[in-house]
Each structure stands twice: as C-alpha cells, then as structure tokens.
Amino acid sequence: SQTIHQWPATLVQPVGSPLSLECTVEGTSNPNLYWYRQAAGRGLQLLFYSVGIGQISSEVPQNLSASRPQDRQFILSSKKLLLSDSGFYLCAWRYPSGSPYEQYFGPGTRLTVT
Amino acid sequence: QKEVEQDPGPLSVPEGAIVSLNCTYSNSAFQYFMWYRQYSRKGPELLMYTYSSGNKEDGRFTAQVDKSSKYISLFIRDSQPSDSATYLCAMTKGGGSYIPTFGRGTSLIVHP
C-alpha cells in the first residue's frame, strides 16, 4: 500500500531563518507531487507541483521554493521566512494517470513563524 | 468573485441531525466534484466524489451536484460526534496535471 510521510510535524522558526520541509511517498513510482499551504480559514492554496524529478511548477510567486531530488521525495524550502509564511503545509500525491478525483494528502507540518 | 465559495461556519448541530454542506462555483468547465473531510491538525481525506451532475450515496453520506445552478451539496444523515471536522469541497476540470480548486472548508460540530 502507499504511504506519504511529512516531517517535521510541527516547527517554530524565527523570522528570517531558513526552512526545509520534507515529503516522501512509499509504495508507488513516478507520482505527481504537490505542496499546499492552508492558512486559518483560507482553504488550501497550491504552492508547487511536480510531475517528475527536477520538474517543478510554481503556482504562487513568493519566497518559497521546491525541489524534487528523487522520484518520491519533495522538498519545500525558504532562505528567509516571513511572518506570512505561517500555516499548515500539506504534501499530496496522485497517480500520474489516475482518476481526476484521486489525491492523497500527508499528515501535514504546522509552521509558526515568530 | 472566487471560483469556489464555501461558508466557513462553524455549523453546530445535535447528534442525529441531518447536515447539509454546500459549495457554489463559477467555472462551468468543472466536471469532477469532491468532498474531503479534515480532522483537526490532520491532512484532508477524500470522502466522496461525483462526476458531472447527479447524486451519489455512500452509507450516511450523499453527494449532490447541480451543474445548471453551479451548486454542490454533501448531506450527512444521522450525524455523529465523530463527524465533527472541517469539510472541504474541491473540483477540477479533469485531465492534464490535475489541479483541483478547493473551497475554504466548513467547520462542522456535532454535539452529543
């Protein structure tokens, strides 16, 4: 069966510090991968998605970046965090040729920037 | 106007009540409609999905799509305290890289 992991589960970082969040998927090959941010009361905002190693599409211009160094690994980074980067970060995956309604989310990372 | 509108609530109901959760949308190209359930501090999980218009039933849950009105609903019968969660609607045109559009989510509280 497929499993998606995210770490850390919670993170408190000062403004201006760097960020690295990691997501890995087990049990499948060549998944489509997604990073979302969920701010309080604002729904899910798609940040990045990837259809393969080294292939990253950015949906929202900001001080975040994403990388996919391995097939089942997706990393979200920032060089200098802003207060507005606080939120709940979710990684998700789907089969590249799967049904349009199938997307599977990880447990999330709660980031607080102080 | 946002592409998908969803009342954030909270919606508070007594145990056993019938719950109606709704979303409206503006893009007539949406073909696939999903409902996700998200417990506090957890990732969303797919609850139900429908394609195009019509109803779909799964146990106590019924998803309904009215494309002519651009309106989708999720009904929960005999609601339980364990149904307390945030419910997010999502929709997509299908095909391509699959980028769903999500509503803000409605917080549901079912009290005993």
Coordinates of N, CA and C in Angstrom, one line a residue:
Chain A
S1 N 0.8 -1.2 0.0 CA 0.0 0.0 0.0 C 0.9 1.3 0.0
Q2 N 0.3 2.4 -0.4 CA 1.0 3.6 -0.5 C 1.0 4.4 0.8
T3 N 2.0 5.0 1.2 CA 2.1 5.8 2.4 C 2.8 7.1 2.1
I4 N 2.4 8.2 2.6 CA 3.0 9.5 2.5 C 3.5 10.0 3.8
H5 N 4.7 10.5 3.9 CA 5.2 11.0 5.2 C 5.6 12.4 5.0
Q6 N 5.5 13.2 6.1 CA 5.9 14.5 6.1 C 6.6 14.8 7.5
W7 N 7.7 15.5 7.4 CA 8.3 15.9 8.7 C 9.0 17.2 8.5
P8 N 9.2 18.0 9.6 CA 8.6 17.6 10.9 C 7.1 17.8 11.0
A9 N 6.5 17.4 12.1 CA 5.1 17.6 12.3 C 4.8 19.0 12.7
T10 N 5.6 19.6 13.5 CA 5.4 21.0 13.9 C 6.8 21.7 13.9
L11 N 6.8 23.0 13.7 CA 8.0 23.7 13.6 C 7.7 25.2 14.0
V12 N 8.6 25.7 14.9 CA 8.5 27.1 15.2 C 9.9 27.7 14.8
Q13 N 9.8 28.7 14.0 CA 11.0 29.3 13.4 C 10.9 30.8 13.5
P14 N 12.1 31.5 13.8 CA 12.1 33.0 13.8 C 12.0 33.5 12.4
V15 N 11.5 34.8 12.3 CA 11.6 35.5 11.0 C 13.0 35.6 10.5
G16 N 13.2 35.3 9.2 CA 14.5 35.5 8.6 C 15.3 34.2 8.6
S17 N 14.8 33.2 9.3 CA 15.5 31.9 9.3 C 15.2 31.0 8.1
P18 N 16.0 30.0 7.7 CA 15.7 29.2 6.6 C 14.7 28.1 7.0
L19 N 14.2 27.5 5.9 CA 13.1 26.4 6.1 C 13.4 25.3 5.2
S20 N 13.2 24.1 5.7 CA 13.2 22.9 4.8 C 12.2 21.9 5.4
L21 N 11.2 21.6 4.5 CA 10.2 20.6 4.9 C 10.3 19.5 3.9
E22 N 10.2 18.3 4.4 CA 10.4 17.1 3.5 C 9.1 16.3 3.4
C23 N 8.9 15.7 2.3 CA 7.8 14.8 2.0 C 8.3 13.6 1.2
T24 N 7.9 12.4 1.6 CA 8.3 11.2 0.9 C 7.1 10.3 0.7
V25 N 7.0 9.7 -0.4 CA 5.9 8.7 -0.7 C 6.5 7.3 -0.9
E26 N 5.8 6.4 -0.3 CA 6.3 5.0 -0.4 C 5.2 4.2 -1.1
G27 N 5.7 3.1 -1.9 CA 4.7 2.2 -2.4 C 4.2 2.5 -3.8
T28 N 4.8 3.5 -4.5 CA 4.4 3.9 -5.8 C 5.6 4.5 -6.5
S29 N 5.5 4.5 -7.9 CA 6.6 5.1 -8.6 C 6.1 6.3 -9.5
N30 N 6.9 7.3 -9.7 CA 6.7 8.4 -10.5 C 5.3 9.1 -10.2
P31 N 5.1 9.4 -8.9 CA 3.8 10.0 -8.6 C 3.9 11.5 -8.9
N32 N 2.7 12.1 -9.2 CA 2.6 13.6 -9.2 C 2.6 14.0 -7.7
L33 N 3.4 15.1 -7.5 CA 3.5 15.6 -6.1 C 3.1 17.0 -6.0
Y34 N 2.6 17.4 -4.8 CA 2.0 18.7 -4.6 C 2.4 19.3 -3.3
W35 N 2.6 20.6 -3.2 CA 2.7 21.3 -1.9 C 1.6 22.3 -1.8
Y36 N 0.8 22.2 -0.7 CA -0.2 23.2 -0.4 C 0.1 23.9 0.9
R37 N -0.5 25.1 1.0 CA -0.5 25.7 2.3 C -1.9 26.0 2.7
Q38 N -2.2 25.8 4.0 CA -3.6 26.0 4.5 C -3.4 27.0 5.6
A39 N -3.8 28.3 5.3 CA -3.8 29.3 6.4 C -5.2 29.2 7.1
A40 N -5.3 29.7 8.3 CA -6.5 29.7 9.0 C -7.7 30.3 8.3
G41 N -8.8 29.5 8.1 CA -10.0 30.0 7.4 C -9.8 30.3 5.9
R42 N -8.7 29.9 5.3 CA -8.5 30.3 3.9 C -8.4 29.2 2.9
G43 N -8.7 28.0 3.4 CA -8.7 26.9 2.4 C -7.3 26.5 2.0
L44 N -7.2 25.6 1.0 CA -5.9 25.1 0.5 C -5.4 25.9 -0.7
Q45 N -4.2 26.4 -0.6 CA -3.6 27.1 -1.6 C -2.4 26.3 -2.2
L46 N -2.5 26.0 -3.5 CA -1.5 25.2 -4.2 C -0.2 26.1 -4.3
L47 N 0.9 25.5 -3.9 CA 2.2 26.3 -4.0 C 3.0 25.8 -5.1
F48 N 3.2 24.5 -5.2 CA 4.1 23.8 -6.2 C 3.5 22.5 -6.6
Y49 N 3.8 22.0 -7.8 CA 3.5 20.7 -8.1 C 4.6 20.2 -9.1
S50 N 4.8 18.8 -9.1 CA 5.8 18.2 -9.8 C 5.3 16.9 -10.5
V51 N 5.7 16.8 -11.8 CA 5.3 15.6 -12.5 C 6.5 14.6 -12.7
G52 N 7.7 15.0 -12.2 CA 8.8 14.2 -12.3 C 10.0 14.8 -11.7
I53 N 11.1 14.0 -11.6 CA 12.3 14.5 -10.9 C 12.8 15.8 -11.6
G54 N 13.1 16.8 -10.8 CA 13.6 18.1 -11.4 C 12.6 18.9 -12.1
Q55 N 11.3 18.5 -12.2 CA 10.3 19.2 -12.8 C 9.4 19.8 -11.8
I56 N 9.5 21.2 -11.7 CA 8.7 21.9 -10.7 C 7.9 23.0 -11.3
S57 N 6.6 23.1 -11.0 CA 5.8 24.2 -11.5 C 5.4 25.0 -10.3
S58 N 5.5 26.3 -10.3 CA 5.1 27.2 -9.2 C 3.8 27.8 -9.5
E59 N 2.9 27.8 -8.6 CA 1.6 28.4 -8.8 C 1.5 29.8 -8.2
V60 N 2.3 30.1 -7.2 CA 2.2 31.4 -6.5 C 3.6 31.9 -6.3
P61 N 3.9 33.1 -6.8 CA 5.2 33.7 -6.6 C 5.4 34.2 -5.2
Q62 N 6.5 33.8 -4.5 CA 6.7 34.1 -3.1 C 8.2 33.7 -2.8
N63 N 8.5 33.7 -1.5 CA 9.9 33.4 -1.1 C 10.1 32.0 -0.8
L64 N 9.2 31.1 -1.3 CA 9.4 29.7 -1.1 C 9.8 29.0 -2.4
S65 N 10.5 27.9 -2.3 CA 10.9 27.1 -3.5 C 10.7 25.7 -3.2
A66 N 10.7 24.9 -4.3 CA 10.5 23.4 -4.1 C 11.5 22.7 -5.0
S67 N 11.9 21.5 -4.5 CA 12.8 20.7 -5.3 C 12.3 19.2 -5.2
R68 N 12.7 18.5 -6.2 CA 12.4 17.0 -6.3 C 13.6 16.3 -6.6
P69 N 14.5 16.0 -5.7 CA 15.8 15.4 -6.0 C 15.7 13.9 -6.3
Q70 N 14.6 13.3 -5.8 CA 14.4 11.8 -6.1 C 13.0 11.6 -6.5
D71 N 12.7 10.5 -7.0 CA 11.3 10.2 -7.6 C 10.2 10.4 -6.6
R72 N 10.5 10.0 -5.3 CA 9.4 10.0 -4.3 C 9.7 11.0 -3.2
Q73 N 10.5 12.0 -3.4 CA 10.9 13.0 -2.4 C 10.6 14.4 -2.9
F74 N 9.9 15.2 -2.1 CA 9.6 16.5 -2.5 C 9.9 17.4 -1.3
I75 N 10.7 18.5 -1.6 CA 11.2 19.3 -0.5 C 10.7 20.8 -0.7
L76 N 10.2 21.4 0.3 CA 9.8 22.8 0.3 C 10.8 23.6 1.1
S77 N 11.3 24.7 0.5 CA 12.4 25.4 1.2 C 12.1 26.9 1.2
S78 N 12.8 27.6 2.1 CA 12.9 29.0 2.0 C 14.2 29.5 2.6
K79 N 14.8 30.6 2.0 CA 16.0 31.1 2.5 C 15.8 32.0 3.7
K80 N 14.7 32.7 3.7 CA 14.4 33.7 4.8 C 12.9 33.7 5.0
L81 N 12.4 33.2 6.1 CA 11.0 33.1 6.4 C 10.4 34.4 6.8
L82 N 9.1 34.6 6.4 CA 8.3 35.8 6.7 C 7.2 35.4 7.7
L83 N 6.7 36.3 8.4 CA 5.6 36.0 9.3 C 4.4 35.4 8.5
S84 N 4.2 35.9 7.3 CA 3.1 35.4 6.5 C 3.3 34.0 6.0
D85 N 4.4 33.4 6.3 CA 4.7 32.0 5.9 C 4.1 31.0 6.9
S86 N 3.6 31.5 8.0 CA 3.0 30.6 9.0 C 1.8 29.9 8.4
G87 N 1.6 28.7 8.7 CA 0.4 27.9 8.2 C 0.6 26.5 8.3
F88 N -0.3 25.7 7.8 CA -0.3 24.3 7.8 C 0.1 23.8 6.4
Y89 N 1.3 23.2 6.2 CA 1.8 22.8 4.9 C 1.5 21.3 4.7
L90 N 0.9 21.1 3.6 CA 0.4 19.7 3.2 C 1.1 19.3 1.9
C91 N 1.6 18.1 1.9 CA 2.1 17.4 0.7 C 1.0 16.5 0.3
A92 N 0.9 16.3 -1.0 CA -0.1 15.4 -1.6 C 0.5 14.7 -2.8
W93 N -0.1 13.5 -3.1 CA 0.4 12.8 -4.3 C -0.8 12.2 -5.0
R94 N -0.6 11.9 -6.3 CA -1.6 11.1 -7.1 C -0.9 10.3 -8.1
Y95 N -1.6 9.3 -8.6 CA -1.0 8.5 -9.8 C -1.0 9.5 -11.0
P96 N 0.0 9.4 -11.8 CA 0.1 10.3 -12.9 C -1.1 10.1 -13.9
S97 N -1.5 8.9 -14.0 CA -2.7 8.6 -15.0 C -3.9 8.2 -14.2
G98 N -4.0 8.6 -13.0 CA -5.1 8.2 -12.1 C -6.4 9.0 -12.4
S99 N -7.4 8.7 -11.6 CA -8.7 9.3 -11.7 C -8.5 10.8 -11.3
P100 N -9.3 11.7 -12.0 CA -9.1 13.1 -11.6 C -9.5 13.5 -10.2
Y101 N -10.2 12.6 -9.5 CA -10.7 12.9 -8.2 C -9.7 12.3 -7.1
E102 N -8.7 11.6 -7.5 CA -7.9 10.9 -6.5 C -6.7 11.7 -6.2
Q103 N -6.6 12.2 -5.0 CA -5.4 12.8 -4.5 C -5.3 12.5 -3.0
Y104 N -4.1 12.2 -2.6 CA -3.9 11.7 -1.2 C -2.9 12.6 -0.5
F105 N -3.4 13.0 0.7 CA -2.6 14.0 1.5 C -1.8 13.4 2.6
G106 N -0.7 14.0 2.9 CA 0.1 13.7 4.0 C -0.5 14.2 5.3
P107 N 0.2 14.0 6.5 CA -0.3 14.4 7.8 C -0.1 15.9 8.0
G108 N 0.8 16.6 7.2 CA 1.0 18.0 7.4 C 2.1 18.4 8.3
T109 N 2.6 19.6 8.1 CA 3.5 20.3 9.0 C 2.9 21.6 9.4
R110 N 2.8 21.8 10.7 CA 2.3 23.1 11.2 C 3.5 24.0 11.5
L111 N 3.6 25.1 10.7 CA 4.8 26.0 10.8 C 4.3 27.3 11.5
T112 N 5.0 27.7 12.5 CA 4.7 29.0 13.1 C 6.0 29.9 13.0
V113 N 5.9 31.0 12.4 CA 7.0 31.9 12.2 C 6.8 33.0 13.3
T114 N 7.8 33.2 14.1 CA 7.7 34.2 15.2 C 8.6 35.4 15.0
Chain B
Q1 N -14.9 37.7 -7.5 CA -15.6 36.5 -7.1 C -14.6 35.3 -7.1
K2 N -14.6 34.6 -6.0 CA -13.8 33.4 -6.0 C -14.4 32.3 -6.9
E3 N -13.5 31.4 -7.4 CA -14.1 30.3 -8.2 C -15.0 29.4 -7.5
V4 N -14.6 29.1 -6.2 CA -15.4 28.2 -5.3 C -15.7 28.9 -4.0
E5 N -17.0 29.0 -3.7 CA -17.4 29.7 -2.4 C -17.9 28.6 -1.5
Q6 N -17.5 28.7 -0.2 CA -18.0 27.8 0.8 C -18.0 28.5 2.1
D7 N -19.2 28.4 2.8 CA -19.3 29.1 4.1 C -18.5 28.4 5.1
P8 N -17.6 29.1 5.8 CA -16.7 28.5 6.7 C -17.3 28.0 8.0
G9 N -18.6 28.5 8.3 CA -19.2 28.1 9.5 C -18.7 28.8 10.8
P10 N -18.7 28.2 12.0 CA -19.0 26.8 12.2 C -20.5 26.5 12.2
L11 N -20.7 25.3 11.8 CA -22.1 24.7 11.8 C -22.2 23.8 13.0
S12 N -23.1 24.1 13.9 CA -23.2 23.3 15.1 C -24.6 22.6 15.1
V13 N -24.6 21.3 15.2 CA -25.9 20.5 15.2 C -25.9 19.5 16.3
P14 N -27.1 19.0 16.7 CA -27.2 18.0 17.7 C -27.0 16.6 17.0
E15 N -26.5 15.7 17.8 CA -26.3 14.3 17.3 C -27.6 13.8 16.7
G16 N -27.5 13.1 15.6 CA -28.7 12.6 14.9 C -29.3 13.5 13.9
A17 N -28.9 14.7 13.8 CA -29.4 15.7 12.8 C -29.0 15.4 11.4
I18 N -29.7 15.9 10.4 CA -29.3 15.8 9.0 C -28.5 17.1 8.8
V19 N -27.3 16.9 8.2 CA -26.4 18.1 7.9 C -26.4 18.3 6.4
S20 N -26.4 19.5 6.1 CA -26.3 19.9 4.7 C -25.1 20.9 4.5
L21 N -24.1 20.5 3.7 CA -23.0 21.3 3.5 C -23.0 21.7 2.0
N22 N -22.6 22.9 1.7 CA -22.8 23.4 0.3 C -21.6 24.2 -0.2
C23 N -21.5 24.1 -1.5 CA -20.5 25.0 -2.2 C -21.1 25.5 -3.5
T24 N -20.8 26.7 -3.9 CA -21.1 27.2 -5.2 C -19.8 27.5 -6.0
Y25 N -20.0 27.5 -7.3 CA -18.8 27.7 -8.1 C -19.2 28.5 -9.3
S26 N -18.1 29.1 -10.0 CA -18.4 29.9 -11.1 C -17.9 29.4 -12.4
N27 N -17.0 28.4 -12.4 CA -16.4 27.9 -13.7 C -17.2 26.7 -14.2
S28 N -17.9 26.9 -15.3 CA -18.7 25.8 -15.8 C -17.9 24.7 -16.4
A29 N -16.6 24.8 -16.5 CA -15.8 23.8 -17.0 C -15.5 22.6 -16.0
F30 N -15.8 22.9 -14.7 CA -15.6 21.9 -13.7 C -16.4 20.6 -14.0
Q31 N -15.8 19.5 -13.9 CA -16.5 18.2 -14.2 C -16.5 17.2 -13.1
Y32 N -15.5 17.3 -12.3 CA -15.3 16.4 -11.2 C -15.4 17.1 -9.8
F33 N -16.2 16.6 -8.9 CA -16.5 17.2 -7.7 C -16.2 16.3 -6.5
M34 N -15.5 16.8 -5.6 CA -15.0 16.0 -4.4 C -15.4 16.7 -3.1
W35 N -15.5 15.8 -2.1 CA -15.6 16.3 -0.7 C -14.5 15.6 0.1
Y36 N -13.8 16.5 0.8 CA -12.8 16.0 1.7 C -13.2 16.3 3.1
R37 N -12.8 15.4 4.0 CA -13.0 15.6 5.5 C -11.6 15.8 6.1
Q38 N -11.5 16.8 7.0 CA -10.3 17.1 7.6 C -10.5 17.2 9.1
Y39 N -9.9 16.3 9.8 CA -10.0 16.4 11.3 C -8.9 17.4 11.7
S40 N -9.1 17.9 12.9 CA -8.2 19.0 13.4 C -6.7 18.5 13.4
R41 N -5.9 19.3 12.8 CA -4.4 19.1 12.7 C -4.0 17.8 12.0
K42 N -4.9 17.4 11.0 CA -4.6 16.3 10.2 C -4.7 16.7 8.7
G43 N -4.2 15.8 7.8 CA -4.4 16.1 6.4 C -5.8 15.7 5.9
P44 N -6.3 16.4 4.9 CA -7.6 16.0 4.4 C -7.7 14.6 3.8
E45 N -8.8 14.0 3.9 CA -9.0 12.6 3.3 C -10.2 12.7 2.4
L46 N -10.1 12.0 1.2 CA -11.2 12.0 0.3 C -12.4 11.3 0.9
L47 N -13.5 11.9 0.9 CA -14.7 11.3 1.4 C -15.7 10.8 0.3
M48 N -15.9 11.7 -0.6 CA -16.8 11.3 -1.8 C -16.4 12.1 -3.0
Y49 N -16.8 11.5 -4.1 CA -16.6 12.2 -5.4 C -17.7 11.9 -6.3
T50 N -18.0 12.8 -7.2 CA -19.0 12.6 -8.3 C -18.5 13.2 -9.6
Y51 N -19.0 12.7 -10.6 CA -18.7 13.2 -12.0 C -19.9 13.8 -12.6
S52 N -19.8 15.0 -13.0 CA -20.9 15.8 -13.7 C -22.1 15.9 -12.7
S53 N -23.3 15.9 -13.2 CA -24.4 16.1 -12.3 C -25.0 14.8 -11.8
G54 N -25.8 15.0 -10.7 CA -26.5 13.8 -10.2 C -26.1 13.6 -8.7
N55 N -26.6 12.5 -8.2 CA -26.4 12.1 -6.8 C -25.5 10.9 -6.7
K56 N -24.9 10.8 -5.5 CA -24.1 9.6 -5.2 C -24.2 9.4 -3.7
E57 N -24.6 8.2 -3.3 CA -24.8 7.8 -1.9 C -23.8 6.8 -1.4
D58 N -23.3 7.0 -0.2 CA -22.4 6.1 0.4 C -22.6 6.1 1.9
G59 N -23.4 5.1 2.3 CA -23.8 5.0 3.7 C -24.6 6.2 4.2
R60 N -24.1 6.9 5.2 CA -24.8 8.1 5.7 C -24.6 9.3 4.8
F61 N -23.7 9.2 3.9 CA -23.3 10.4 3.1 C -23.9 10.4 1.7
T62 N -24.4 11.6 1.3 CA -24.9 11.7 -0.1 C -24.3 13.0 -0.7
A63 N -23.7 12.8 -1.9 CA -23.2 14.0 -2.6 C -24.1 14.3 -3.8
Q64 N -24.3 15.6 -3.9 CA -25.3 16.0 -5.0 C -24.6 17.1 -5.8
V65 N -24.8 17.1 -7.1 CA -24.3 18.1 -8.0 C -25.4 18.6 -8.9
D66 N -25.5 19.9 -8.9 CA -26.4 20.6 -9.8 C -25.6 21.5 -10.7
K67 N -25.2 21.1 -11.9 CA -24.4 21.9 -12.7 C -25.1 23.1 -13.3
S68 N -26.4 23.0 -13.5 CA -27.1 24.1 -14.0 C -27.1 25.3 -13.1
S69 N -27.1 25.0 -11.8 CA -27.1 26.0 -10.8 C -25.6 26.3 -10.3
K70 N -24.7 25.5 -10.7 CA -23.3 25.5 -10.2 C -23.3 25.4 -8.7
Y71 N -23.9 24.4 -8.2 CA -24.1 24.2 -6.8 C -23.9 22.7 -6.4
I72 N -23.1 22.5 -5.4 CA -22.9 21.1 -4.9 C -23.2 21.0 -3.4
S73 N -23.6 19.8 -3.0 CA -24.0 19.6 -1.6 C -23.5 18.3 -1.1
L74 N -23.3 18.2 0.2 CA -23.0 17.0 0.9 C -24.0 16.9 2.0
F75 N -24.7 15.8 2.1 CA -25.7 15.6 3.1 C -25.1 14.4 4.0
I76 N -25.3 14.7 5.3 CA -24.9 13.6 6.3 C -26.1 13.3 7.1
R77 N -26.5 12.1 7.0 CA -27.7 11.6 7.8 C -27.2 11.1 9.2
D78 N -28.1 11.2 10.2 CA -27.8 10.6 11.5 C -26.4 11.0 11.9
S79 N -26.2 12.3 12.0 CA -24.8 12.8 12.3 C -24.4 12.3 13.6
Q80 N -23.1 12.1 13.7 CA -22.4 11.6 14.9 C -21.3 12.6 15.4
P81 N -21.0 12.6 16.7 CA -19.9 13.4 17.2 C -18.6 13.2 16.4
S82 N -18.4 11.9 15.9 CA -17.2 11.6 15.2 C -17.2 12.3 13.8
D83 N -18.3 12.8 13.4 CA -18.4 13.6 12.1 C -17.8 15.0 12.3
S84 N -17.6 15.4 13.5 CA -17.1 16.8 13.7 C -15.7 16.9 13.1
A85 N -15.7 17.8 12.1 CA -14.5 18.0 11.3 C -14.7 19.2 10.4
T86 N -13.7 19.5 9.6 CA -13.9 20.5 8.5 C -14.1 19.8 7.2
Y87 N -15.1 20.2 6.5 CA -15.4 19.6 5.2 C -15.1 20.5 4.1
L88 N -14.2 20.1 3.2 CA -13.7 20.9 2.1 C -14.3 20.3 0.8
C89 N -14.9 21.2 0.0 CA -15.3 20.8 -1.4 C -14.1 21.1 -2.3
A90 N -14.0 20.4 -3.4 CA -13.0 20.6 -4.4 C -13.5 20.2 -5.7
M91 N -13.0 20.8 -6.8 CA -13.5 20.5 -8.1 C -12.4 20.7 -9.1
T92 N -12.5 20.0 -10.2 CA -11.5 20.0 -11.2 C -12.1 19.8 -12.6
K93 N -11.4 20.3 -13.6 CA -11.8 20.1 -15.0 C -11.5 18.7 -15.5
G94 N -10.5 18.1 -14.8 CA -10.0 16.8 -15.3 C -8.9 16.9 -16.3
G95 N -8.1 15.9 -16.5 CA -7.1 15.8 -17.5 C -5.9 16.7 -17.1
G96 N -4.9 16.6 -17.9 CA -3.7 17.4 -17.6 C -3.0 17.1 -16.3
S97 N -2.5 18.0 -15.6 CA -1.7 17.8 -14.4 C -2.6 17.7 -13.2
Y98 N -3.9 17.8 -13.3 CA -4.9 17.7 -12.2 C -4.6 18.7 -11.2
I99 N -5.2 19.9 -11.3 CA -5.1 21.0 -10.3 C -6.5 21.3 -9.8
P100 N -6.8 20.7 -8.6 CA -8.2 20.9 -8.1 C -8.2 22.3 -7.5
T101 N -9.4 22.9 -7.5 CA -9.7 24.1 -6.8 C -10.6 23.8 -5.6
F102 N -10.1 24.3 -4.4 CA -10.7 24.0 -3.1 C -11.6 25.1 -2.6
G103 N -12.6 24.8 -1.9 CA -13.3 25.7 -1.1 C -12.6 26.0 0.2
R104 N -13.0 27.0 1.0 CA -12.3 27.3 2.2 C -12.6 26.2 3.3
G105 N -13.6 25.4 3.1 CA -14.0 24.4 4.2 C -15.0 24.9 5.1
T106 N -15.9 24.0 5.6 CA -16.9 24.3 6.6 C -16.6 23.5 7.8
S107 N -16.5 24.2 8.9 CA -16.3 23.5 10.2 C -17.6 23.0 10.7
L108 N -17.7 21.7 11.0 CA -18.9 21.1 11.5 C -18.7 20.6 12.9
I109 N -19.6 20.9 13.8 CA -19.5 20.4 15.2 C -20.8 19.7 15.4
V110 N -20.7 18.4 15.8 CA -21.9 17.6 16.2 C -21.8 17.3 17.7
H111 N -22.7 17.9 18.4 CA -22.6 17.7 19.9 C -23.6 16.7 20.4
P112 N -23.2 15.9 21.4 CA -24.0 14.8 21.9 C -25.3 15.3 22.5

